[in-house]
């Protein structure tokens, strides 16, 4: 299989997600002035959604322990802009 170009870097607007489907896996590319970030959709990759939120200009909060959730929610409510709260969970417990 030969690689196929899907977009030129100059075509991807700053901080605007650009999505494509690659072999039935969603791929989202976001560009900022420092570079590119990729977010995968339906695949085994585990993206850091808190970092992704920060990359897009939001406050990113990653919660790893139950006792930290309340503080994360308060921080998000108190923040003057958008926030992304990523709650880590054991998929076997869901």
JSON list of C-alpha atoms in Angstrom, two decimals:
[
{"chain": "A", "resi": 1, "resn": "UNK", "atom": "CA", "xyz": [0.00, 0.00, 0.00]},
{"chain": "A", "resi": 2, "resn": "UNK", "atom": "CA", "xyz": [1.42, 3.35, -1.04]},
{"chain": "A", "resi": 3, "resn": "UNK", "atom": "CA", "xyz": [1.08, 6.36, 1.26]},
{"chain": "A", "resi": 4, "resn": "UNK", "atom": "CA", "xyz": [-1.52, 8.83, 0.07]},
{"chain": "A", "resi": 5, "resn": "UNK", "atom": "CA", "xyz": [-1.36, 12.52, 0.94]},
{"chain": "A", "resi": 6, "resn": "UNK", "atom": "CA", "xyz": [-4.53, 13.71, 2.68]},
{"chain": "A", "resi": 7, "resn": "UNK", "atom": "CA", "xyz": [-3.68, 17.35, 3.37]},
{"chain": "A", "resi": 8, "resn": "UNK", "atom": "CA", "xyz": [-0.93, 19.89, 3.13]},
{"chain": "A", "resi": 9, "resn": "UNK", "atom": "CA", "xyz": [0.18, 21.41, 6.42]},
{"chain": "A", "resi": 10, "resn": "UNK", "atom": "CA", "xyz": [-0.69, 24.83, 5.05]},
{"chain": "A", "resi": 11, "resn": "UNK", "atom": "CA", "xyz": [-4.32, 23.65, 4.57]},
{"chain": "A", "resi": 12, "resn": "UNK", "atom": "CA", "xyz": [-4.83, 22.88, 8.27]},
{"chain": "A", "resi": 13, "resn": "UNK", "atom": "CA", "xyz": [-6.05, 25.99, 10.06]},
{"chain": "A", "resi": 14, "resn": "UNK", "atom": "CA", "xyz": [-4.60, 26.86, 13.46]},
{"chain": "A", "resi": 15, "resn": "UNK", "atom": "CA", "xyz": [-6.45, 25.19, 16.35]},
{"chain": "A", "resi": 16, "resn": "UNK", "atom": "CA", "xyz": [-9.15, 23.80, 14.06]},
{"chain": "A", "resi": 17, "resn": "UNK", "atom": "CA", "xyz": [-9.44, 19.99, 14.15]},
{"chain": "A", "resi": 18, "resn": "UNK", "atom": "CA", "xyz": [-8.94, 18.27, 10.81]},
{"chain": "A", "resi": 19, "resn": "UNK", "atom": "CA", "xyz": [-10.37, 14.75, 10.70]},
{"chain": "A", "resi": 20, "resn": "UNK", "atom": "CA", "xyz": [-9.85, 11.85, 8.34]},
{"chain": "A", "resi": 21, "resn": "UNK", "atom": "CA", "xyz": [-10.66, 8.14, 8.41]},
{"chain": "A", "resi": 22, "resn": "UNK", "atom": "CA", "xyz": [-7.63, 5.87, 7.96]},
{"chain": "A", "resi": 23, "resn": "UNK", "atom": "CA", "xyz": [-8.31, 2.13, 7.71]},
{"chain": "A", "resi": 24, "resn": "UNK", "atom": "CA", "xyz": [-11.49, 2.53, 9.80]},
{"chain": "A", "resi": 25, "resn": "UNK", "atom": "CA", "xyz": [-9.70, 4.52, 12.52]},
{"chain": "A", "resi": 26, "resn": "UNK", "atom": "CA", "xyz": [-10.59, 8.15, 13.13]},
{"chain": "A", "resi": 27, "resn": "UNK", "atom": "CA", "xyz": [-7.57, 10.43, 13.06]},
{"chain": "A", "resi": 28, "resn": "UNK", "atom": "CA", "xyz": [-7.84, 14.05, 14.15]},
{"chain": "A", "resi": 29, "resn": "UNK", "atom": "CA", "xyz": [-4.96, 16.45, 13.55]},
{"chain": "A", "resi": 30, "resn": "UNK", "atom": "CA", "xyz": [-4.79, 19.84, 15.25]},
{"chain": "A", "resi": 31, "resn": "UNK", "atom": "CA", "xyz": [-2.15, 22.43, 14.43]},
{"chain": "A", "resi": 32, "resn": "UNK", "atom": "CA", "xyz": [-0.92, 25.24, 16.61]},
{"chain": "A", "resi": 33, "resn": "UNK", "atom": "CA", "xyz": [2.01, 27.58, 16.18]},
{"chain": "A", "resi": 34, "resn": "UNK", "atom": "CA", "xyz": [4.37, 25.06, 17.82]},
{"chain": "A", "resi": 35, "resn": "UNK", "atom": "CA", "xyz": [3.50, 22.02, 15.72]},
{"chain": "A", "resi": 36, "resn": "UNK", "atom": "CA", "xyz": [0.95, 19.24, 15.32]},
{"chain": "A", "resi": 37, "resn": "UNK", "atom": "CA", "xyz": [-0.95, 16.98, 17.69]},
{"chain": "A", "resi": 38, "resn": "UNK", "atom": "CA", "xyz": [-2.76, 13.82, 16.66]},
{"chain": "A", "resi": 39, "resn": "UNK", "atom": "CA", "xyz": [-5.77, 12.33, 18.40]},
{"chain": "A", "resi": 40, "resn": "UNK", "atom": "CA", "xyz": [-6.96, 8.85, 17.49]},
{"chain": "A", "resi": 41, "resn": "UNK", "atom": "CA", "xyz": [-10.58, 7.85, 17.76]},
{"chain": "A", "resi": 42, "resn": "UNK", "atom": "CA", "xyz": [-11.59, 4.20, 17.57]},
{"chain": "A", "resi": 43, "resn": "UNK", "atom": "CA", "xyz": [-8.33, 2.38, 18.20]},
{"chain": "A", "resi": 44, "resn": "UNK", "atom": "CA", "xyz": [-6.23, 0.97, 21.01]},
{"chain": "A", "resi": 45, "resn": "UNK", "atom": "CA", "xyz": [-4.19, 4.15, 21.41]},
{"chain": "A", "resi": 46, "resn": "UNK", "atom": "CA", "xyz": [-4.87, 5.92, 24.69]},
{"chain": "A", "resi": 47, "resn": "UNK", "atom": "CA", "xyz": [-4.69, 9.67, 24.10]},
{"chain": "A", "resi": 48, "resn": "UNK", "atom": "CA", "xyz": [-4.29, 12.14, 26.95]},
{"chain": "A", "resi": 49, "resn": "UNK", "atom": "CA", "xyz": [-7.49, 14.17, 26.60]},
{"chain": "A", "resi": 50, "resn": "UNK", "atom": "CA", "xyz": [-6.38, 16.69, 29.23]},
{"chain": "A", "resi": 51, "resn": "UNK", "atom": "CA", "xyz": [-3.27, 17.50, 27.16]},
{"chain": "A", "resi": 52, "resn": "UNK", "atom": "CA", "xyz": [-5.39, 17.61, 24.02]},
{"chain": "A", "resi": 53, "resn": "UNK", "atom": "CA", "xyz": [-7.70, 20.13, 25.70]},
{"chain": "A", "resi": 54, "resn": "UNK", "atom": "CA", "xyz": [-4.71, 22.29, 26.63]},
{"chain": "A", "resi": 55, "resn": "UNK", "atom": "CA", "xyz": [-3.39, 22.04, 23.10]},
{"chain": "A", "resi": 56, "resn": "UNK", "atom": "CA", "xyz": [-6.75, 23.38, 21.87]},
{"chain": "A", "resi": 57, "resn": "UNK", "atom": "CA", "xyz": [-6.68, 26.28, 24.34]},
{"chain": "A", "resi": 58, "resn": "UNK", "atom": "CA", "xyz": [-8.73, 24.85, 27.21]},
{"chain": "A", "resi": 59, "resn": "UNK", "atom": "CA", "xyz": [-7.73, 24.07, 30.77]},
{"chain": "A", "resi": 60, "resn": "UNK", "atom": "CA", "xyz": [-6.83, 20.37, 30.89]},
{"chain": "A", "resi": 61, "resn": "UNK", "atom": "CA", "xyz": [-7.28, 18.36, 34.07]},
{"chain": "A", "resi": 62, "resn": "UNK", "atom": "CA", "xyz": [-6.48, 14.65, 34.41]},
{"chain": "A", "resi": 63, "resn": "UNK", "atom": "CA", "xyz": [-8.05, 12.89, 37.42]},
{"chain": "A", "resi": 64, "resn": "UNK", "atom": "CA", "xyz": [-6.39, 9.64, 38.48]},
{"chain": "A", "resi": 65, "resn": "UNK", "atom": "CA", "xyz": [-7.91, 9.19, 41.96]},
{"chain": "A", "resi": 66, "resn": "UNK", "atom": "CA", "xyz": [-11.56, 9.38, 43.07]},
{"chain": "A", "resi": 67, "resn": "UNK", "atom": "CA", "xyz": [-10.70, 11.81, 45.85]},
{"chain": "A", "resi": 68, "resn": "UNK", "atom": "CA", "xyz": [-9.35, 14.32, 43.29]},
{"chain": "A", "resi": 69, "resn": "UNK", "atom": "CA", "xyz": [-12.56, 14.57, 41.27]},
{"chain": "A", "resi": 70, "resn": "UNK", "atom": "CA", "xyz": [-14.25, 17.24, 43.43]},
{"chain": "A", "resi": 71, "resn": "UNK", "atom": "CA", "xyz": [-11.22, 19.54, 43.20]},
{"chain": "A", "resi": 72, "resn": "UNK", "atom": "CA", "xyz": [-11.10, 19.04, 39.43]},
{"chain": "A", "resi": 73, "resn": "UNK", "atom": "CA", "xyz": [-14.78, 19.96, 39.08]},
{"chain": "A", "resi": 74, "resn": "UNK", "atom": "CA", "xyz": [-14.32, 23.09, 41.23]},
{"chain": "A", "resi": 75, "resn": "UNK", "atom": "CA", "xyz": [-11.28, 24.09, 39.18]},
{"chain": "A", "resi": 76, "resn": "UNK", "atom": "CA", "xyz": [-13.23, 23.68, 35.96]},
{"chain": "A", "resi": 77, "resn": "UNK", "atom": "CA", "xyz": [-16.16, 25.75, 37.25]},
{"chain": "A", "resi": 78, "resn": "UNK", "atom": "CA", "xyz": [-13.85, 28.48, 38.53]},
{"chain": "A", "resi": 79, "resn": "UNK", "atom": "CA", "xyz": [-11.83, 28.65, 35.31]},
{"chain": "A", "resi": 80, "resn": "UNK", "atom": "CA", "xyz": [-12.78, 31.59, 33.08]},
{"chain": "A", "resi": 81, "resn": "UNK", "atom": "CA", "xyz": [-12.55, 29.56, 29.86]},
{"chain": "A", "resi": 82, "resn": "UNK", "atom": "CA", "xyz": [-13.32, 26.06, 28.65]},
{"chain": "A", "resi": 83, "resn": "UNK", "atom": "CA", "xyz": [-12.05, 23.03, 30.56]},
{"chain": "A", "resi": 84, "resn": "UNK", "atom": "CA", "xyz": [-11.54, 19.37, 29.75]},
{"chain": "A", "resi": 85, "resn": "UNK", "atom": "CA", "xyz": [-11.66, 16.92, 32.65]},
{"chain": "A", "resi": 86, "resn": "UNK", "atom": "CA", "xyz": [-10.29, 13.49, 31.86]},
{"chain": "A", "resi": 87, "resn": "UNK", "atom": "CA", "xyz": [-11.20, 10.87, 34.44]},
{"chain": "A", "resi": 88, "resn": "UNK", "atom": "CA", "xyz": [-9.02, 7.78, 34.36]},
{"chain": "A", "resi": 89, "resn": "UNK", "atom": "CA", "xyz": [-10.98, 4.60, 35.00]},
{"chain": "A", "resi": 90, "resn": "UNK", "atom": "CA", "xyz": [-10.40, 0.87, 34.91]},
{"chain": "A", "resi": 91, "resn": "UNK", "atom": "CA", "xyz": [-12.40, -0.36, 31.91]},
{"chain": "A", "resi": 92, "resn": "UNK", "atom": "CA", "xyz": [-12.97, -3.68, 33.69]},
{"chain": "A", "resi": 93, "resn": "UNK", "atom": "CA", "xyz": [-14.93, -1.87, 36.37]},
{"chain": "A", "resi": 94, "resn": "UNK", "atom": "CA", "xyz": [-17.25, -0.01, 33.99]}
]
